[in-house]
Structure formats: structure tokens, C-alpha cells
PDB file of C-alpha atoms and ligand atoms in Angstrom:
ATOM      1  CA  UNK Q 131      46.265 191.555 138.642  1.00 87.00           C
ATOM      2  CA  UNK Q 132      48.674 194.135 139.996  1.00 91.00           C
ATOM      3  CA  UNK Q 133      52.377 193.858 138.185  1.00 94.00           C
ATOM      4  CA  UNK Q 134      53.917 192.473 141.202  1.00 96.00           C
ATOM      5  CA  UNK Q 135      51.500 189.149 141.912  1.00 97.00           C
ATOM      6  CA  UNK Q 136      51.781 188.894 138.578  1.00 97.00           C
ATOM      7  CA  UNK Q 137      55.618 188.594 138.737  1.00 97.00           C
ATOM      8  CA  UNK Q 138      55.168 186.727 141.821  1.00 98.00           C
ATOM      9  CA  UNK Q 139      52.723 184.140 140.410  1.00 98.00           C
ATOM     10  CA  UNK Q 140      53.582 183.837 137.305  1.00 97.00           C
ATOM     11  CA  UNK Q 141      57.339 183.911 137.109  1.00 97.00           C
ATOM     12  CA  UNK Q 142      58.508 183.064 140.575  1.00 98.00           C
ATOM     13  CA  UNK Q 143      56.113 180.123 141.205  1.00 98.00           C
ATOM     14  CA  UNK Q 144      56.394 178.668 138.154  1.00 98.00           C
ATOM     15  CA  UNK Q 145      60.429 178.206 138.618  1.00 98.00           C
ATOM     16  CA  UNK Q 146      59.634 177.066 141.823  1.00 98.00           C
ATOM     17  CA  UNK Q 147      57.127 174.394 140.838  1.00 98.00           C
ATOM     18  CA  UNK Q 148      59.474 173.564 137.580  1.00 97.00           C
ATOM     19  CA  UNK Q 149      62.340 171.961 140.001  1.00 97.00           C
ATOM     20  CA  UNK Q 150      62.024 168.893 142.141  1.00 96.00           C
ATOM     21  CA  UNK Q 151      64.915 170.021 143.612  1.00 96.00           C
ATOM     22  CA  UNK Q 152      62.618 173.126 145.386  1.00 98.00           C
ATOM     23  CA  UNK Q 153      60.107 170.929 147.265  1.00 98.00           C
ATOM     24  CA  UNK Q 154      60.193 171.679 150.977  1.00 98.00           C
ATOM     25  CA  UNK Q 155      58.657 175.841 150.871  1.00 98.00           C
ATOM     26  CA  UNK Q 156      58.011 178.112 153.176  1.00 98.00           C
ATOM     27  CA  UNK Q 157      56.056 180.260 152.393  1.00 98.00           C
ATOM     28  CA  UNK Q 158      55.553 183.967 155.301  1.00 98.00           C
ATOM     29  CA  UNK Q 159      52.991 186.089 155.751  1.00 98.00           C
ATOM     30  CA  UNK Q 160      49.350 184.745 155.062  1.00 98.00           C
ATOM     31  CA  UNK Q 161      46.109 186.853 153.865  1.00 98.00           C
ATOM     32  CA  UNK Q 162      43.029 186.109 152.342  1.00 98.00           C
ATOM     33  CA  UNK Q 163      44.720 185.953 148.491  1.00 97.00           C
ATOM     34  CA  UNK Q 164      47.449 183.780 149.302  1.00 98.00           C
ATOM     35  CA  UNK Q 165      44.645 181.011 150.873  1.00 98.00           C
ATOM     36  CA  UNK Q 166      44.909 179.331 147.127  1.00 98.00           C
ATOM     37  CA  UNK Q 167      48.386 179.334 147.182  1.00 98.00           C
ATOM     38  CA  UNK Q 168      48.276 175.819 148.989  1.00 98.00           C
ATOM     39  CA  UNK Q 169      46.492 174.488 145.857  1.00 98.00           C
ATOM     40  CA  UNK Q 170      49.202 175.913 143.729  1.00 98.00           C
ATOM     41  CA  UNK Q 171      51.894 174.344 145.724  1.00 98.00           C
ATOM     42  CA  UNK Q 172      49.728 170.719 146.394  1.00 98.00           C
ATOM     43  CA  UNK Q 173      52.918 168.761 145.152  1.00 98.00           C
ATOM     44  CA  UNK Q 174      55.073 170.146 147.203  1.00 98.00           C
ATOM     45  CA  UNK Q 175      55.865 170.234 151.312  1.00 98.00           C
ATOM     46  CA  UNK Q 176      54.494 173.386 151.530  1.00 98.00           C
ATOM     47  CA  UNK Q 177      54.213 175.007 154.869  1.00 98.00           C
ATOM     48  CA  UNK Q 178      53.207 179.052 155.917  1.00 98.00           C
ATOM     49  CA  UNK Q 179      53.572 180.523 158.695  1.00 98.00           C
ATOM     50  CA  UNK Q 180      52.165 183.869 160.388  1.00 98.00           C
ATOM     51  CA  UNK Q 181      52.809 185.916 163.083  1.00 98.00           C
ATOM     52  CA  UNK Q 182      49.370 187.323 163.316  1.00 98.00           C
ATOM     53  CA  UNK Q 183      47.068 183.795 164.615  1.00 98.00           C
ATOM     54  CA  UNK Q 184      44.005 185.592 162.741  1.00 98.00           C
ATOM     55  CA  UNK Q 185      45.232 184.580 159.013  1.00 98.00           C
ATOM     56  CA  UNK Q 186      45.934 180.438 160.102  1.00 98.00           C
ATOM     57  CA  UNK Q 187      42.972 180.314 158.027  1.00 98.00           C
ATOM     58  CA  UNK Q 188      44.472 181.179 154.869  1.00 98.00           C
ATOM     59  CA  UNK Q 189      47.815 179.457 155.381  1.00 98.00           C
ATOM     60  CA  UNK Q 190      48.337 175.687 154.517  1.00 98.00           C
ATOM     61  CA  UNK Q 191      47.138 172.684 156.262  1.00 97.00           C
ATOM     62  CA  UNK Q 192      50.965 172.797 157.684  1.00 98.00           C
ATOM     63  CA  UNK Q 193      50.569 176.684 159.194  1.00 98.00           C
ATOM     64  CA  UNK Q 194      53.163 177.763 161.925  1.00 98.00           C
ATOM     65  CA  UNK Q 195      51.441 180.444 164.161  1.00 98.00           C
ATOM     66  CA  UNK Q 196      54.923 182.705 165.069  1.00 98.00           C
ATOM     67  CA  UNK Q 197      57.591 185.114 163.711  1.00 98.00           C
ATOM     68  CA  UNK Q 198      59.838 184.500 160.771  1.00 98.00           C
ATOM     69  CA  UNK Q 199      62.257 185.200 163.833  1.00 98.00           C
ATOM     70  CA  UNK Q 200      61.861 181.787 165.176  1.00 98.00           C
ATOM     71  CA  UNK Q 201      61.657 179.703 162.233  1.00 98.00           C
ATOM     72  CA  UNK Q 202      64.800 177.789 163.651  1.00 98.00           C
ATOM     73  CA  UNK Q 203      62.319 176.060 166.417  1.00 98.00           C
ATOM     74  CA  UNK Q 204      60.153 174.720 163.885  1.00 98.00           C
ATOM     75  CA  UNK Q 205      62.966 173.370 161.125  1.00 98.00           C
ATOM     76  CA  UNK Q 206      66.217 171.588 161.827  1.00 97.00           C
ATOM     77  CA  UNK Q 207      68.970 173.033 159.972  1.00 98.00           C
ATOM     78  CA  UNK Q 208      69.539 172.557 156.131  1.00 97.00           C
ATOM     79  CA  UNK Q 209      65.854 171.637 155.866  1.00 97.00           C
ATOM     80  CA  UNK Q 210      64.330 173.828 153.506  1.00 98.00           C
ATOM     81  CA  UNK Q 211      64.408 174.798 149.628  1.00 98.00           C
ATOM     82  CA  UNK Q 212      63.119 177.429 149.375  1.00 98.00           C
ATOM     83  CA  UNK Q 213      61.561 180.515 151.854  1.00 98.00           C
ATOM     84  CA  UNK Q 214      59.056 183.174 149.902  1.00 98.00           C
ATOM     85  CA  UNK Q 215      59.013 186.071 152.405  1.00 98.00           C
ATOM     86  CA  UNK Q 216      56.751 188.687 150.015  1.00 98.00           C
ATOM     87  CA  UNK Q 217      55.701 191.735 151.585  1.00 98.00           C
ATOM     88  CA  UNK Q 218      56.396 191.084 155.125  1.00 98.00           C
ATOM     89  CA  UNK Q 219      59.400 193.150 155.349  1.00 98.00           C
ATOM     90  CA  UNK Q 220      58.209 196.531 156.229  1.00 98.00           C
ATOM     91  CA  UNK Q 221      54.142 195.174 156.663  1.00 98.00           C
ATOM     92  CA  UNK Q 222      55.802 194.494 160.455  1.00 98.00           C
ATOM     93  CA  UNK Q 223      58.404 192.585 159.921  1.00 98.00           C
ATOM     94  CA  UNK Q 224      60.568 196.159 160.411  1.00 98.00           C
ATOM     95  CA  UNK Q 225      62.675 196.878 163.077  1.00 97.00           C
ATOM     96  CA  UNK Q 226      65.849 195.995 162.508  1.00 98.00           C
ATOM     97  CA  UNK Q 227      66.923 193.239 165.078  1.00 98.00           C
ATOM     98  CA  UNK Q 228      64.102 191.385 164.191  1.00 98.00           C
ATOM     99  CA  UNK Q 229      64.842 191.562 160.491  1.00 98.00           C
ATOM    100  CA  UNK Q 230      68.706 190.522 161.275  1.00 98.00           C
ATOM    101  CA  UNK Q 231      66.869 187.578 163.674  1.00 98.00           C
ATOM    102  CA  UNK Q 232      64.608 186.548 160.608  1.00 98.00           C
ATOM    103  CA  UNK Q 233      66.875 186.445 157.857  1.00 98.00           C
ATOM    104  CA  UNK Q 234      69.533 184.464 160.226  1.00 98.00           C
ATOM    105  CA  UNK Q 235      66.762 182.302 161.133  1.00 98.00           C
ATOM    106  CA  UNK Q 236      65.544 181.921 157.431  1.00 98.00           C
ATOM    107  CA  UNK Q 237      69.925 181.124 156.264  1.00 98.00           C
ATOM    108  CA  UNK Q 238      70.131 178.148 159.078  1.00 98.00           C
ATOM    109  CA  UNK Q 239      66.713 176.647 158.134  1.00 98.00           C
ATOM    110  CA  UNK Q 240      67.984 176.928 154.327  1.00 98.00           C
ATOM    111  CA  UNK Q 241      69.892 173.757 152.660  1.00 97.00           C
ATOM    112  CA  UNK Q 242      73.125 174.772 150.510  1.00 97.00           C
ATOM    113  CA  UNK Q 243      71.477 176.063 147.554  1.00 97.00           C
ATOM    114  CA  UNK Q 244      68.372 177.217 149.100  1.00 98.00           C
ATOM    115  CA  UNK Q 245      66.645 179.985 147.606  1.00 98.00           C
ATOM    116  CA  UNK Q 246      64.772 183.008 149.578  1.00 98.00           C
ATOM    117  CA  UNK Q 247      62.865 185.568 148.161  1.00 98.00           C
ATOM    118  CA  UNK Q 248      62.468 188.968 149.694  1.00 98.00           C
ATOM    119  CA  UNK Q 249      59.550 190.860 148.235  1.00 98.00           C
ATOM    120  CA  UNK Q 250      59.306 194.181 149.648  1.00 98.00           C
ATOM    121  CA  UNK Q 251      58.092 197.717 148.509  1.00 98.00           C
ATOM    122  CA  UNK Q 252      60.571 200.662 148.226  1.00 97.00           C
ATOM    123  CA  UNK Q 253      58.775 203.466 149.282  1.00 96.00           C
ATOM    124  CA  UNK Q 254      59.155 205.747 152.605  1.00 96.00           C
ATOM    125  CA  UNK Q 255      56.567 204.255 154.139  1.00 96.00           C
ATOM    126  CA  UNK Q 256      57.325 200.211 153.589  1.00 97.00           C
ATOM    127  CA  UNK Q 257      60.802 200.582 153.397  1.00 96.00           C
ATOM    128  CA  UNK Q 258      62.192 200.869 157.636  1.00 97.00           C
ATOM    129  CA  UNK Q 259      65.712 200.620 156.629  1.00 97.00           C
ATOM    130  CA  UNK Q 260      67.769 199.649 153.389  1.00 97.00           C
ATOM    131  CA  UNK Q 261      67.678 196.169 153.089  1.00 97.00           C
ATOM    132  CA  UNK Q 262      71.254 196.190 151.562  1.00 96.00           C
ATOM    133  CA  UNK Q 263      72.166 196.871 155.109  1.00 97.00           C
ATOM    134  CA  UNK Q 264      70.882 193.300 156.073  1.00 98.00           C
ATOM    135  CA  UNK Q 265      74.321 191.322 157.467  1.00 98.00           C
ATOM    136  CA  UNK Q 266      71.888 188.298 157.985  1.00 98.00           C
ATOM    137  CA  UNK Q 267      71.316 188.740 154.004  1.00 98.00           C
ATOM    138  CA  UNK Q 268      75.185 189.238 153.424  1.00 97.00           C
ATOM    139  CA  UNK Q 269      75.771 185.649 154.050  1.00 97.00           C
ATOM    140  CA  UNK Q 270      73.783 185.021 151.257  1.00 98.00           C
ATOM    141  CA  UNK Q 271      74.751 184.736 147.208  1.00 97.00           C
ATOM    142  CA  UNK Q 272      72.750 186.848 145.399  1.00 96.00           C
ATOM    143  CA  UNK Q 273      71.268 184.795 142.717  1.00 96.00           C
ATOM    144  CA  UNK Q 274      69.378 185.951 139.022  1.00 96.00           C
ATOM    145  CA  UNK Q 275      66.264 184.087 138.549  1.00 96.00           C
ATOM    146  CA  UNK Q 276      65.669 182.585 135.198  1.00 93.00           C
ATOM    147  CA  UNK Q 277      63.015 184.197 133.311  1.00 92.00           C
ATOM    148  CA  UNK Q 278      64.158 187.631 134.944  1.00 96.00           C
ATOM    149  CA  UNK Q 279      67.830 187.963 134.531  1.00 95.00           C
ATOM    150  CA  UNK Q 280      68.526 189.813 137.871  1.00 97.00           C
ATOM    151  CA  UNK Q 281      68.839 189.016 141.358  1.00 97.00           C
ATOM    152  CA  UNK Q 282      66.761 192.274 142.263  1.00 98.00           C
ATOM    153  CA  UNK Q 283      63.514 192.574 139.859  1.00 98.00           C
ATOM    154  CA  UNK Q 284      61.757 195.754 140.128  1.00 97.00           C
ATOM    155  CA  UNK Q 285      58.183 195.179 138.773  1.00 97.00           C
ATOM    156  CA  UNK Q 286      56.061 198.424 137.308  1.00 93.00           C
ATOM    157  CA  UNK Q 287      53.770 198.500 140.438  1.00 92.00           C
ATOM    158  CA  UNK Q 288      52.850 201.674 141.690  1.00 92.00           C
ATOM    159  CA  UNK Q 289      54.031 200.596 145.011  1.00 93.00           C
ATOM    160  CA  UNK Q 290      57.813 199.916 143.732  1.00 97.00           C
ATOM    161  CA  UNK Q 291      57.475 196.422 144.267  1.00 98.00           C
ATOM    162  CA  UNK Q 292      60.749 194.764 144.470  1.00 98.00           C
ATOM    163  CA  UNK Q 293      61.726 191.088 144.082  1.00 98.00           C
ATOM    164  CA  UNK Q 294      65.255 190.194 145.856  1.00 98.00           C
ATOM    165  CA  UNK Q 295      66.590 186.248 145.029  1.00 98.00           C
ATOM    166  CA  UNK Q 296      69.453 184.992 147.505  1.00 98.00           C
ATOM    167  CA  UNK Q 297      70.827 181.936 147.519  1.00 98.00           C
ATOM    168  CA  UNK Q 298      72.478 179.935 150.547  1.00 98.00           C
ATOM    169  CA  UNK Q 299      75.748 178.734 148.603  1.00 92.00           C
ATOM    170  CA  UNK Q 300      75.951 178.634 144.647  1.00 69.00           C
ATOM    171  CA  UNK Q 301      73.527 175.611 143.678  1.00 55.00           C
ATOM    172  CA  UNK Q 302      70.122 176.393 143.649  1.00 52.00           C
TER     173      UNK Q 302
HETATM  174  C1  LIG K 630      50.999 192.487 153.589  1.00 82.88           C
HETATM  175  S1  LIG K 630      50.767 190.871 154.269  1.00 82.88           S
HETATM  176  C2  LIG K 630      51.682 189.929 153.039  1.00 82.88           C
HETATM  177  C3  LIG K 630      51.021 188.594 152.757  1.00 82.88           C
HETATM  178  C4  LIG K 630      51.703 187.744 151.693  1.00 82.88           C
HETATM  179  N1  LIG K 630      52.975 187.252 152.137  1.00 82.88           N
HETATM  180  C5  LIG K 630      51.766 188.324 150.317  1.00 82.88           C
HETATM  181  O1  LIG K 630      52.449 187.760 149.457  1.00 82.88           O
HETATM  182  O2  LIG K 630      51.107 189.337 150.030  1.00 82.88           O
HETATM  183  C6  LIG K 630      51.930 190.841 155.622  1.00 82.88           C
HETATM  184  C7  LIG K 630      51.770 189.635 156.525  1.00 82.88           C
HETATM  185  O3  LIG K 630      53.021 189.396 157.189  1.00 82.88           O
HETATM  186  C8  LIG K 630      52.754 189.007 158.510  1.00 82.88           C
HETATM  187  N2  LIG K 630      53.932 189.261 159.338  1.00 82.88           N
HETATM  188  C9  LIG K 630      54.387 190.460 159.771  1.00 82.88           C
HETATM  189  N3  LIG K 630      55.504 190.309 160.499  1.00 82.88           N
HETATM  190  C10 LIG K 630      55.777 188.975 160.514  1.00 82.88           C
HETATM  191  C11 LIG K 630      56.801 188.209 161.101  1.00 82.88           C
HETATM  192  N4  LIG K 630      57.767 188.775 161.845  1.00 82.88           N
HETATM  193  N5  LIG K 630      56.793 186.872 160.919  1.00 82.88           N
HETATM  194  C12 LIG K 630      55.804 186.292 160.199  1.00 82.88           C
HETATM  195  N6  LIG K 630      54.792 186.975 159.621  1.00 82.88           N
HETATM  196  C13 LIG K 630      54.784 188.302 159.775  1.00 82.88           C
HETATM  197  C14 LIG K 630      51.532 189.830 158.888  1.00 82.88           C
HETATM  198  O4  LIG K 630      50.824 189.274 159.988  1.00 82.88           O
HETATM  199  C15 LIG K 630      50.726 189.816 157.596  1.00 82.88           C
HETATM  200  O5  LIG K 630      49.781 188.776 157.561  1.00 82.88           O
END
């Protein structure tokens, strides 16, 4: 398993799955590897969604069909716990309206506390802009994840994989 999944899967899930507190997920960007990821999550309300209708067959029984851009017509505000946006960011989620439209989207859909995770790859060709340019992501805290002592984890994958953790508010 590559460094990052393994990060992914085995550190950032677990926390997730630890905390009853994190039980409403959204989980973007769907492919044929993440299709078990509604087992992982059965407990929880765990929802994907997908720009691309081709890959509602690997997302969760509860699959949105849309951008990451629009998540505020499918949740009210203050709904969610947590949103996992891995490797969408720069896998065309890119230009940089639609990131500032996303991440907006993704704060309003967040409760106070809510966690996101931005996994994204720093390298020329995955990286359209620096993310630390993001004012939709300004409005968040940044917040270190247990088990990884850092609000931005950069895993050993060839790729430069890198984890981001923001929170909406202090409590997660
Ligand atoms: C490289 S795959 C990443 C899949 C998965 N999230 C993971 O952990 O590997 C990128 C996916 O993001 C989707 N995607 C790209 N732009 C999106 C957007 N604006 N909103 C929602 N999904 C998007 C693509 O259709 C594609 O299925």
C-alpha cells in the first residue's frame, strides 16, 4: 500500500471512526479503491459525492452526483463532521474559483468543530496553485491530528502526498 493510503487509512480513518462525535462524513471524489470505504464507515452517516456520474458506483448507497462546489444544495448549514476531500484538489478540482467555491461550500456545510481534510499532491503537475493561498481555507483553524502531531502531514510517497487538517472553530 502506497505511504499515503496508508496514512489515509490507517491513521486518518481510524480517528475518525474512534469519535462519535465525527458521524455525519463526507467523503469527495470516488474510484474503484475507495468502493470499500462504505464498509469501513457502515456506522456512520456516510455520504460521497462525485462530480464525474461514471464512479456513483463506487460511492456509498448515499452518493451525490455534482461538484464539491455545490455541496451547500445538498446539506443545510452546520450539518456535517467531518469532509475527506483526498486527491481531488488538482485531479480537477483546480482552477481557482472553483476551489474558493468548494472550500466555502465545504466551511458552511461544516458544524463548529468540523474537521476537513485536504489531501493533495505537491508536485508541478497536481499542484494548480498554492493552497496556502485558499481564503475559503483561511476561515478555517488549522488543527494537528492525533497520532500525527501536525496540521500538514507530508507522507514519504513519491508523489509528495500531503495531508492538510482544518477545523471550523476550535472543538473538533
Ligand atoms: C484521483 S481521484 C481521487 C479519489 C479519492 N478521493 C481518493 O482518495 O483517492 C479524483 C476524483 O475527484 C473527482 N472530482 C474532481 N473534481 C471534483 C469536484 N469539483 N467535485 C467533486 N469531485 C471531483 C473526480 O471525478 C475523480 O473521481
Amino acid at each position: 500500500m502506497l505511504p499515503d493510503r496508508r496514512i489515509l487509512e490507517r491513521t486518518i480513518f481510524p480517528y475518525i471512526l474512534e469519535r462519535k462525535e465525527c458521524h455525519r462524513i463526507v467523503f469527495v471524489g470516488c474510484r474503484w479503491y475507495t468502493k470499500r470505504y462504505s464498509a469501513t464507515f457502515a456506522d456512520k452517516d456516510y455520504c460521497t459525492i462525485d462530480i464525474d456520474p461514471k464512479q456513483k458506483k463506487y460511492g456509498a448507497k448515499n452518493h451525490i452526483v455534482d461538484s464539491l462546489e455545490n455541496l451547500a444544495t445538498h446539506f443545510k448549514p452546520n450539518e456535517l463532521d467531518v469532509i475527506i476531500c483526498n486527491g481531488v484538489f488538482g485531479w480537477g478540482l483546480d482552477d481557482k474559483p472553483a476551489v474558493e467555491r468548494a472550500f466555502a461550500a465545504s466551511f458552511d456545510c461544516l458544524r463548529m468543530g468540523g474537521l476537513l481534510v485536504v489531501g493533495w499532491n505537491d508536485i508541478t503537475k497536481r499542484r494548480p496553485f498554492s493552497l496556502d493561498e485558499c481564503d475559503a481555507l483561511r476561515q478555517f483553524d488549522r488543527f494537528s491530528l492525533e497520532g500525527l502531531g501536525t496540521w500538514r502531514y507530508k507522507t514519504r510517497s513519491f508523489n509528495r502526498h500531503i495531508f492538510d487538517f482544518y477545523a471550523k472553530g476550535k472543538e473538533v
